[in-house]
């Protein structure tokens, strides 16, 4: 099946450090480095990695909220691929009807000066989706779908709790009935008791509307709950990509193994046996040569320090970027 | 800012379940929240009221003041303030306030004109009297005054007169109008300049930002008083009073905008990366809509606070310039112009009432500071 979104060799580079009279950048930080990825229709693709690994930047670059420095993103629309690179600002605004985003912090993503009704209606108003009554009707429908009550719509965001705010943000993202939604750690700012509710809402909406998600997270339990496939990122690159079960049961990349061993267990008698990666995370502005993980890898060989491994398909549907992927037997989270 | 009316003023009682119970603050607009918080700041309310009264009285200076600023009562030059009374020397009460008559006599030793209070004669004060003709705001003629004396050979100087016998009360009113309006226009101009240049710098960034920021740093590095003096001294002497007035305002604004431009730039740079602004972009909003509907409203309240706080600086600057004889000049009266005539020791000793404009300046500046204080607290109404 043709993927909904094709990402090829995507780079996002930020200038850092300024000098001189008008501030010429002195160095560059590659937040996303040569990422290729397919996202299929109706799937939930998880994106995990420690903070600073470039997850959020990748999410924003896919939507072209952040312009990629290299590479391209294509969206399948009516059996044809649209290259987002070719679009000007106005055309991008139109393509965003099909691709939306739910942000991490529901306290920052809602304009405090607008009522909930105005917030959800804004994309409809701006895109001229019908007259005033049509829009109000649509707003109420989508709000109800996200678990908001009609009499709450006249209130301002400050009157709501974090979970309810995230419902509002989801309703806004859904207002234009997009096909694809980037969720940037949508539950990490919420109480654990609320997280499950919001995650279930995501699932429910996916079943009802046939949505496709890119689900960014750093909490592996969340990922296990909602994702069909998982991509693991390290220093701006994808190191492993496969189905959720395989990631948890039989990881093929040493970094994934280290991540999995860090999942806390609720059984107090069970001994935690973390496979710790030694050393600090390298500076992303100055990544190590060869395999970017070699400075912390337990299985490092001289070869790893010189040649950068490609992301290749080892078993059907299981992509790993490791020279030793086929020879190593790694430990999963669950035996 | 409307007061307490809310869309859902009904605080549902009794049957209200947890879901349907609406707190008043839930549906209140930002400005309502700000007003509710501001209301609790008593000193700010006091300051605001004082300024409002000053503004209203001075706006209708022609009507409120019994005289025009240039009109002279020659026989009561350098006259003391005249107190008004309700109870006369015989202890009988008069509903209509009155002043005692003044008799001018030449002192045979010093040969100076001296006025004495004649408690046997009373000059009753009338309200809405027809007296001197004036042109209201230079537009239409009238001769109606809020109060005055019916007999035009009598005179009423509540705050005394200056060296030439001009009524201080009326002059202070006119001066308040000039000084407050210079503050308002100056702040307005500074606001326009600051928001435009700061907005351009903050929104576009890069090279434009660099140029504007260096310009601001340059302007701010010049010592202000000498700069004002130089600019004010450069104004041609033959300019009309109105031209001088406008150029002084412009000069003050030209220096005042830098502070504001920096604030606007900083706020815009920060807001550009806010998630709700990104969400607005994704919603398909144009740049104009993002700026006007999402960015501006979220820092407008801070800007207004800034303006309130910078108001007294402009007023003080004008007062200082005029006091030095470089700002406004007669026939325009401003607080600084009035204080200019109270500069020498002689008038301070013999006519301390000439310092009343100084008192008004102090009251106005303190009132502005109280008001700004309250507004700063109210600007972020979401914090408890």
XYZ file of C-alpha atoms in Angstrom:
719
model
C 0.000 0.000 0.000
C 1.199 3.467 -0.777
C 2.183 5.424 2.335
C 0.245 8.568 3.306
C 3.414 10.487 3.996
C 6.835 9.972 2.488
C 9.833 11.576 4.145
C 13.153 11.443 2.317
C 16.615 12.501 3.576
C 15.233 15.182 5.803
C 17.714 17.570 7.436
C 16.884 20.434 9.760
C 19.774 22.646 10.777
C 19.730 25.542 13.222
C 22.341 28.252 13.388
C 23.760 28.579 16.897
C 26.130 31.047 18.476
C 26.364 34.518 17.023
C 29.223 36.900 16.647
C 30.068 40.097 14.879
C 28.152 43.334 14.495
C 25.006 41.954 12.954
C 25.404 38.446 14.315
C 26.552 35.896 11.770
C 26.068 32.340 13.035
C 29.311 30.661 13.995
C 28.079 27.081 14.246
C 25.195 24.920 13.163
C 23.201 22.307 15.008
C 21.769 19.447 13.012
C 18.590 18.641 14.924
C 17.331 16.223 12.291
C 19.855 14.463 10.147
C 19.029 12.517 7.007
C 15.756 10.950 8.114
C 13.706 8.838 5.710
C 10.388 7.484 6.878
C 7.038 6.269 5.540
C 3.864 6.833 7.477
C 0.952 4.626 6.433
C -2.685 5.522 6.431
C -4.583 4.814 9.669
C -1.485 3.829 11.592
C -0.059 5.344 14.739
C 3.663 5.759 14.403
C 5.427 6.385 17.690
C 8.560 8.500 17.848
C 10.664 8.006 20.959
C 14.039 9.189 22.138
C 15.552 11.196 24.956
C 15.100 14.949 25.122
C 17.152 16.781 22.538
C 17.093 13.899 20.106
C 15.133 15.945 17.560
C 11.660 14.393 17.920
C 9.778 17.694 18.106
C 11.845 19.216 15.316
C 11.109 16.247 13.064
C 7.393 16.571 13.841
C 7.400 20.253 12.985
C 9.534 19.742 9.887
C 7.061 17.206 8.523
C 4.379 19.884 8.680
C 6.846 22.456 7.350
C 6.238 24.586 10.424
C 9.998 24.441 10.514
C 11.522 24.615 7.037
C 13.774 21.610 6.398
C 17.241 22.533 5.180
C 17.350 19.499 2.899
C 15.190 16.584 1.832
C 11.501 16.433 1.181
C 8.138 15.573 2.649
C 5.325 14.344 0.434
C 1.673 14.014 1.348
C -0.648 11.722 -0.581
C -3.752 13.646 -1.548
C -6.324 12.202 -3.973
C -3.883 9.497 -5.175
C -1.185 12.016 -5.928
C 1.809 13.095 -3.903
C 2.192 16.749 -3.040
C 5.750 17.845 -2.283
C 5.490 20.375 0.546
C 8.770 21.925 -0.556
C 7.118 23.262 -3.726
C 4.384 25.123 -1.873
C 4.396 28.815 -1.078
C 3.008 30.175 2.176
C -0.557 30.385 0.885
C -0.557 26.860 -0.491
C 0.957 25.576 2.735
C -1.943 27.078 4.646
C -4.247 25.047 2.427
C -2.309 21.819 2.894
C -2.503 22.298 6.659
C -6.213 21.521 6.384
C -5.052 17.931 5.957
C -2.209 17.924 8.481
C -2.576 19.240 12.001
C -0.740 19.176 15.274
C -1.543 18.731 18.954
C 1.028 20.437 21.107
C 2.750 19.313 24.253
C 1.732 22.012 26.698
C -2.005 22.643 26.797
C -1.309 25.688 28.972
C 0.681 27.347 26.172
C -1.127 26.145 23.081
C -4.453 27.870 23.715
C -4.746 31.613 23.295
C -5.846 32.878 26.733
C -7.791 35.742 25.138
C -10.204 33.554 23.196
C -13.155 31.499 24.374
C -13.145 27.792 23.689
C -15.721 28.319 20.962
C -13.525 30.916 19.248
C -10.466 28.691 19.550
C -12.122 25.690 17.926
C -13.862 27.851 15.330
C -10.744 29.688 14.222
C -9.485 27.178 11.637
C -13.007 26.970 10.209
C -13.409 30.744 10.070
C -9.998 31.299 8.513
C -10.585 28.598 5.905
C -14.100 29.929 5.220
C -15.914 26.687 5.978
C -19.474 27.904 5.683
C -21.395 30.720 7.306
C -21.575 31.539 10.975
C -24.265 29.016 11.841
C -22.598 26.176 9.939
C -19.370 26.879 11.752
C -20.990 27.004 15.177
C -22.694 23.727 14.459
C -19.432 22.127 13.373
C -17.673 23.470 16.451
C -20.274 21.928 18.729
C -20.060 18.631 16.914
C -16.304 18.340 17.097
C -16.270 19.569 20.705
C -18.758 16.899 21.660
C -16.663 14.304 19.895
C -13.734 15.323 22.078
C -15.769 15.111 25.273
C -16.508 18.782 25.804
C -19.930 20.007 26.806
C -21.816 22.668 24.970
C -22.165 24.964 27.990
C -18.394 24.962 28.474
C -17.717 26.516 25.099
C -18.251 30.103 26.251
C -15.489 29.875 28.830
C -11.888 30.911 28.561
C -9.037 28.373 28.720
C -7.975 29.416 32.214
C -11.208 27.906 33.538
C -10.137 24.404 32.494
C -7.835 21.711 33.827
C -4.916 20.361 31.823
C -6.816 17.349 30.519
C -9.776 19.437 29.400
C -7.456 21.917 27.750
C -5.867 19.101 25.797
C -9.357 18.075 24.675
C -9.861 21.618 23.411
C -6.539 21.489 21.555
C -7.522 18.168 19.985
C -10.892 19.587 18.963
C -9.157 22.518 17.293
C -6.811 20.183 15.417
C -9.784 18.100 14.287
C -12.000 21.010 13.265
C -10.838 20.902 9.640
C -11.141 17.102 9.521
C -7.475 16.449 8.713
C -6.087 13.050 7.737
C -2.852 13.307 9.629
C -2.078 14.597 13.099
C 1.300 15.113 14.724
C 0.899 14.738 18.490
C 3.881 16.210 20.236
C 3.975 14.542 23.656
C 0.288 15.314 24.128
C 0.019 13.719 27.564
C 3.401 14.393 29.144
C 2.134 17.574 30.827
C -0.896 15.810 32.325
C -1.568 13.878 35.503
C -1.172 10.132 35.109
C -4.856 9.595 35.879
C -5.811 11.922 33.028
C -3.234 10.572 30.570
C -5.180 7.352 29.978
C -8.373 9.280 29.228
C -6.661 11.407 26.619
C -4.871 8.425 25.069
C -8.175 6.577 24.801
C -9.689 9.650 23.182
C -6.913 9.562 20.574
C -7.658 5.898 19.857
C -11.396 6.432 19.733
C -11.047 9.321 17.284
C -8.723 7.269 15.122
C -11.258 4.456 14.864
C -14.102 6.857 14.161
C -12.364 9.162 11.673
C -9.634 6.964 10.204
C -6.855 9.277 11.366
C -3.127 8.764 10.979
C -0.926 9.815 13.881
C 2.693 10.600 14.388
C 2.862 10.186 18.128
C 5.887 11.772 19.757
C 6.627 10.575 23.273
C 9.366 9.858 25.700
C 7.265 7.676 27.964
C 7.539 4.118 26.662
C 4.407 2.920 28.456
C 2.395 5.497 26.528
C 3.941 4.327 23.293
C 3.137 0.705 24.053
C -0.469 1.683 24.679
C -1.208 3.567 21.471
C 1.357 2.894 18.749
C 1.367 0.374 15.931
C 4.966 1.025 14.952
C 7.747 2.799 16.799
C 10.750 4.744 15.545
C 13.595 5.293 18.022
C 15.602 8.479 17.569
C 19.074 9.240 18.800
C 20.877 12.521 18.101
C 18.732 13.464 15.122
C 18.734 10.052 13.470
C 16.411 7.068 13.485
C 18.284 4.062 14.913
C 15.481 1.532 14.888
C 12.019 1.298 13.384
C 9.580 -1.578 13.646
C 6.297 -2.774 15.113
C 5.669 -1.901 18.738
C 5.789 -5.495 19.918
C 9.151 -6.156 18.305
C 10.618 -3.007 19.784
C 9.625 -4.145 23.234
C 10.292 -7.892 22.892
C 13.246 -8.073 20.589
C 15.087 -4.808 20.084
C 17.958 -4.950 17.607
C 19.759 -1.724 18.439
C 21.851 -1.333 21.613
C 20.280 2.084 22.280
C 16.783 0.587 22.161
C 17.921 -2.106 24.546
C 19.149 0.536 26.973
C 15.826 2.406 26.677
C 13.809 -0.728 27.326
C 15.816 -1.704 30.373
C 15.059 1.705 31.867
C 11.308 1.057 32.031
C 10.395 0.922 35.707
C 8.492 -2.121 36.910
C 5.602 -2.002 39.333
C 6.558 -5.312 40.937
C 8.795 -4.361 43.895
C 10.250 -7.854 44.214
C 11.461 -7.987 40.696
C 15.004 -6.811 40.352
C 15.564 -4.047 37.894
C 18.440 -4.844 35.657
C 19.141 -1.707 33.666
C 21.576 -1.922 30.814
C 23.161 1.430 31.423
C 24.839 3.310 28.689
C 27.988 4.825 30.007
C 28.919 8.435 29.539
C 27.096 11.632 28.768
C 24.949 12.256 25.746
C 27.276 13.886 23.182
C 26.754 17.493 22.167
C 24.329 17.457 19.213
C 26.190 20.409 17.686
C 29.266 18.233 17.444
C 28.109 14.623 16.964
C 30.587 11.749 17.163
C 32.054 10.287 14.000
C 30.838 6.964 12.608
C 27.872 5.573 14.519
C 26.578 8.391 16.675
C 25.928 6.009 19.570
C 29.448 4.551 19.693
C 30.567 6.714 22.635
C 28.020 5.030 24.907
C 27.560 1.636 23.289
C 28.426 -1.547 25.226
C 29.072 -3.496 22.056
C 31.282 -0.951 20.322
C 33.922 -2.148 17.834
C 36.653 -0.081 16.146
C 34.674 -0.196 12.906
C 31.737 1.646 14.568
C 33.852 4.728 15.220
C 34.597 5.263 11.553
C 31.675 4.200 9.413
C 28.174 5.437 9.923
C 25.662 2.554 9.762
C 22.727 2.846 7.353
C 19.165 2.236 8.455
C 18.511 -1.106 6.777
C 15.797 -3.716 6.839
C 17.163 -6.745 8.700
C 14.007 -8.751 9.013
C 10.859 -7.861 7.083
C 9.532 -4.624 8.547
C 12.371 -4.228 11.033
C 14.810 -1.416 10.269
C 17.982 -0.980 12.319
C 21.006 1.275 11.967
C 23.720 -0.835 13.588
C 26.744 -2.631 12.141
C 26.322 -5.501 14.567
C 22.533 -5.771 14.465
C 22.548 -9.292 13.081
C 25.176 -10.731 15.381
C 23.961 -9.302 18.697
C 21.333 -10.871 20.930
C 19.758 -8.079 22.892
C 17.424 -8.068 25.831
C 13.880 -6.728 25.488
C 11.706 -5.133 28.093
C 9.589 -8.225 28.549
C 10.896 -11.801 28.301
C -13.777 48.237 30.147
C -17.308 47.510 31.145
C -17.937 46.990 34.794
C -19.561 43.925 36.223
C -21.931 42.689 33.556
C -21.176 39.178 32.389
C -22.863 37.024 29.831
C -23.719 34.508 32.487
C -24.391 36.790 35.384
C -26.635 34.178 36.894
C -24.635 32.283 39.451
C -26.625 29.104 39.255
C -27.872 28.146 42.690
C -29.100 24.845 44.072
C -29.654 22.564 41.107
C -26.254 23.275 39.637
C -24.263 20.087 39.174
C -20.507 20.042 39.121
C -20.366 20.276 35.356
C -22.806 23.075 34.784
C -21.712 25.384 37.563
C -20.195 28.419 35.924
C -17.907 30.696 37.832
C -18.108 34.317 36.845
C -14.413 34.374 36.012
C -14.758 31.452 33.605
C -16.518 33.446 30.956
C -15.045 36.863 31.674
C -12.958 38.531 29.003
C -9.397 39.494 29.694
C -10.344 43.140 30.201
C -13.052 42.209 32.681
C -10.606 40.129 34.687
C -8.156 42.998 34.609
C -10.779 45.449 35.801
C -11.854 43.170 38.660
C -8.287 42.863 39.802
C -7.614 46.559 39.329
C -10.680 47.418 41.423
C -9.093 45.838 44.464
C -6.132 48.184 44.292
C -7.462 51.145 46.269
C -4.511 53.454 45.723
C -4.664 52.884 41.994
C -8.357 53.709 41.998
C -7.605 56.884 43.939
C -4.833 57.830 41.511
C -7.061 57.113 38.563
C -9.888 59.206 39.977
C -7.597 62.146 40.688
C -6.302 62.047 37.133
C -9.791 61.696 35.714
C -10.953 64.739 37.676
C -7.896 66.706 36.550
C -8.487 65.716 32.958
C -12.185 66.599 32.977
C -11.724 69.931 34.773
C -8.910 70.980 32.477
C -10.717 69.810 29.370
C -13.459 72.304 30.189
C -11.013 74.929 31.479
C -12.831 77.778 29.695
C -16.065 76.879 31.429
C -14.684 75.874 34.835
C -12.231 78.759 35.205
C -13.779 82.145 35.954
C -11.174 84.003 33.860
C -9.143 83.488 30.735
C -5.447 82.915 31.389
C -4.365 86.313 30.100
C -7.017 88.438 31.771
C -5.672 90.824 34.382
C -7.180 92.224 37.562
C -4.777 95.149 37.879
C -6.061 96.285 41.241
C -5.454 92.819 42.739
C -2.017 92.044 41.279
C 0.070 89.742 43.478
C -3.096 89.102 45.437
C -3.375 86.349 47.993
C -5.694 83.390 47.503
C -9.209 84.323 48.488
C -10.945 81.780 50.703
C -14.657 81.292 50.275
C -16.988 80.998 53.236
C -20.448 79.821 54.160
C -20.594 81.429 57.588
C -20.125 85.177 57.917
C -18.600 87.312 60.684
C -21.950 87.399 62.526
C -22.088 83.587 62.552
C -25.052 83.375 60.226
C -25.073 80.662 57.588
C -25.386 81.392 53.879
C -26.319 78.617 51.496
C -24.542 80.514 48.748
C -20.775 80.654 49.347
C -19.221 84.098 49.363
C -15.884 85.883 49.558
C -15.217 88.972 51.584
C -14.662 92.172 49.699
C -11.118 93.358 49.094
C -10.192 97.039 49.400
C -7.043 98.303 47.720
C -5.185 101.156 49.385
C -1.745 102.632 48.844
C 0.526 102.348 51.854
C 1.678 105.873 52.650
C 5.096 104.690 53.880
C 6.101 102.028 51.357
C 3.962 103.475 48.534
C 2.919 99.932 47.667
C -0.643 98.979 46.825
C -2.009 96.887 49.657
C -5.318 95.090 49.798
C -7.194 94.459 52.965
C -10.142 92.213 53.660
C -13.352 94.096 54.306
C -15.458 91.771 56.415
C -18.485 94.015 56.291
C -19.072 93.434 52.622
C -19.666 90.051 51.042
C -19.389 89.127 47.371
C -21.635 86.112 46.837
C -20.452 83.472 44.372
C -22.979 82.586 41.696
C -23.047 79.464 39.598
C -23.505 79.361 35.841
C -22.901 83.070 35.512
C -22.542 85.012 32.324
C -19.157 86.691 32.447
C -16.169 87.036 30.102
C -16.541 85.829 26.560
C -14.392 82.902 25.465
C -14.122 80.541 22.560
C -14.622 76.959 23.715
C -11.789 74.797 22.253
C -11.409 77.600 19.722
C -14.660 76.444 18.132
C -17.711 78.190 19.482
C -18.212 81.293 21.543
C -19.819 81.413 24.932
C -19.725 83.439 28.104
C -21.097 80.879 30.536
C -18.862 80.032 33.494
C -19.312 77.373 36.150
C -18.978 79.975 38.892
C -18.111 83.632 39.288
C -19.384 86.925 40.577
C -22.400 88.725 39.127
C -20.912 92.166 39.597
C -18.086 92.615 37.129
C -16.355 95.212 39.292
C -15.796 92.554 41.906
C -13.225 89.802 41.461
C -12.725 86.205 42.564
C -9.244 84.689 42.757
C -9.404 81.412 44.676
C -5.672 80.729 44.265
C -4.567 84.364 44.190
C -2.990 86.201 41.255
C 0.483 86.510 39.773
C 2.663 89.597 39.326
C 0.394 90.935 36.578
C -2.869 90.170 38.350
C -3.803 87.089 36.330
C -6.001 84.502 38.039
C -3.897 81.565 39.208
C -6.851 79.169 39.465
C -7.747 79.626 35.808
C -4.118 79.532 34.747
C -3.524 76.265 36.587
C -6.540 74.787 34.797
C -5.244 75.807 31.380
C -1.739 74.644 32.300
C -3.080 71.246 33.348
C -4.730 70.905 29.976
C -1.491 71.742 28.150
C 0.719 69.511 30.241
C -1.604 66.516 30.313
C -2.251 66.758 26.590
C 1.480 66.960 25.888
C 1.840 63.825 27.969
C -0.994 62.115 26.101
C 0.112 63.118 22.599
C 3.752 62.438 23.432
C 2.926 59.012 24.815
C 0.703 58.344 21.796
C 3.462 59.252 19.339
C 6.017 57.241 21.281
C 3.584 54.335 21.278
C 3.105 54.476 17.490
C 6.833 54.732 16.833
C 7.689 52.090 19.402
C 5.116 49.581 18.242
C 5.931 50.072 14.553
C 9.715 49.964 14.790
C 9.771 47.411 17.602
C 7.207 45.358 15.714
C 9.251 45.393 12.510
C 12.407 44.478 14.408
C 10.724 41.677 16.312
C 8.677 40.205 13.498
C 11.240 40.219 10.722
C 14.382 39.856 12.822
C 17.769 39.505 11.146
C 19.337 42.522 9.487
C 16.397 44.893 10.041
C 16.381 43.965 13.705
C 20.102 44.664 13.958
C 19.816 48.108 12.376
C 16.872 49.186 14.527
C 18.453 47.887 17.720
C 21.722 49.738 17.042
C 19.731 52.919 16.351
C 17.937 52.534 19.682
C 21.175 51.952 21.519
C 22.610 55.066 19.898
C 19.654 57.226 20.905
C 19.676 55.875 24.418
C 23.353 56.525 24.860
C 22.896 60.284 24.384
C 22.372 62.089 27.708
C 18.733 63.167 27.594
C 18.762 66.628 29.152
C 21.449 68.122 26.877
C 19.726 66.504 23.893
C 16.374 68.062 24.775
C 18.057 71.384 25.365
C 19.773 71.263 21.993
C 16.645 70.234 20.130
C 14.449 72.739 21.950
C 16.972 75.515 21.436
C 16.989 74.740 17.733
C 13.318 75.708 17.427
C 12.995 79.067 15.637
C 11.944 81.873 17.958
C 9.395 83.218 15.508
C 7.323 80.039 15.527
C 3.762 80.329 16.741
C 2.757 78.945 20.093
C 1.006 76.011 18.427
C 4.054 75.092 16.367
C 6.244 75.201 19.459
C 3.738 73.079 21.350
C 3.673 70.412 18.646
C 7.412 70.312 18.152
C 8.122 70.041 21.877
C 5.721 67.102 22.009
C 7.441 65.491 19.050
C 10.882 65.990 20.600
C 9.789 64.310 23.822
C 8.204 61.420 21.928
C 11.273 60.923 19.723
C 13.256 59.974 22.757
C 10.516 58.139 24.609
C 9.830 55.483 21.984
C 13.059 53.527 22.344
C 12.121 51.897 25.623
C 8.781 50.808 24.220
C 10.225 49.522 20.956
C 12.536 47.229 22.895
C 9.659 45.834 24.907
C 7.554 45.224 21.793
C 10.452 43.519 20.025
C 11.237 41.290 22.966
C 7.605 40.287 23.363
C 7.168 39.538 19.664
C 10.339 37.461 19.515
C 9.106 35.416 22.465
C 5.553 35.115 21.155
C 6.667 33.953 17.719
C 7.653 30.628 19.239
C 4.617 30.278 21.501
C 2.612 27.167 20.816
C -0.657 29.019 20.377
C 0.941 31.137 17.656
C 2.191 27.989 15.903
C -1.321 26.581 16.229
C -2.709 29.729 14.640
C -0.287 29.328 11.740
C -1.439 25.739 11.298
C -5.049 26.944 11.351
C -4.203 28.893 8.212
C -4.135 32.379 9.720
C -2.439 35.100 7.678
C 0.485 37.062 9.165
C -1.816 40.016 9.742
C -4.347 37.900 11.614
C -1.657 36.260 13.733
C -0.224 39.620 14.707
C -3.498 41.409 15.369
C -5.546 38.611 16.864
C -2.996 36.476 18.650
C 0.158 38.443 19.342
C -0.986 42.014 19.978
C -3.789 41.196 22.433
C -1.484 39.139 24.559
C 0.883 41.983 25.237
C -1.380 44.998 24.834
C -2.082 45.146 28.560
C 1.648 45.277 29.293
C 2.065 48.047 26.755
C -0.660 50.083 28.405
C 1.034 49.673 31.758
C 4.289 50.818 30.198
C 2.569 53.848 28.749
C 1.001 54.797 32.063
C 4.378 54.584 33.714
C 6.090 56.626 30.994
C 3.394 59.336 31.117
C 4.872 61.189 34.119
C 8.342 61.140 32.538
C 7.087 63.061 29.547
C 5.191 65.498 31.756
C 8.242 66.025 33.928
C 10.421 66.501 30.861
C 8.106 69.166 29.500
C 7.959 70.865 32.899
C 11.733 70.817 33.173
C 12.221 72.246 29.684
C 9.681 75.007 30.186
C 11.054 75.781 33.629
C 14.432 76.332 31.999
C 12.759 78.663 29.525
C 13.392 76.370 26.540
C 10.047 74.650 26.213
C 6.696 76.341 26.064
C 6.485 80.068 26.185
C 3.753 82.559 26.967
C 1.008 82.905 25.884
C 0.751 79.108 26.220
C 0.540 78.178 29.860
C 1.822 74.841 31.065
C 2.957 73.715 34.505
C 6.529 74.455 33.544
C 5.644 77.913 32.231
C 3.846 78.748 35.491
C 6.770 77.530 37.553
C 9.137 79.545 35.378
C 7.546 82.725 36.726
C 8.006 81.465 40.280
C 11.736 81.050 39.818
C 13.088 83.949 41.849
C 13.407 84.214 45.599
C 11.285 87.353 45.679
C 8.199 85.715 44.312
C 8.711 82.650 46.461
C 8.828 84.756 49.604
C 6.172 87.297 48.693
C 3.852 85.077 46.660
C 4.203 81.438 47.758
C 0.919 80.647 45.975
C 2.807 80.837 42.697
C 4.251 77.447 43.667
C 0.808 75.807 43.537
C 1.461 74.477 39.984
C 4.427 72.596 41.462
C 2.060 70.958 43.932
C -0.235 69.981 41.062
C 2.720 68.399 39.217
C 3.603 66.372 42.300
C 0.019 65.202 42.770
C -0.294 64.249 39.107
C 2.976 62.318 39.029
C 2.171 60.444 42.233
C -1.313 59.679 40.922
C 0.212 58.293 37.709
C 2.572 56.119 39.695
C -0.258 54.689 41.804
C -2.314 54.082 38.690
C 0.597 52.395 36.923
C 1.209 50.243 39.983
C -2.364 48.996 40.012
C -2.360 48.404 36.283
C 0.854 46.435 36.455
C -0.716 44.138 39.026
C -3.866 43.832 36.947
C -2.062 43.229 33.657
C -1.688 39.561 34.444
C -5.074 38.688 35.898
C -4.546 34.933 35.832
C -2.149 34.975 38.763
C -3.831 35.084 42.120
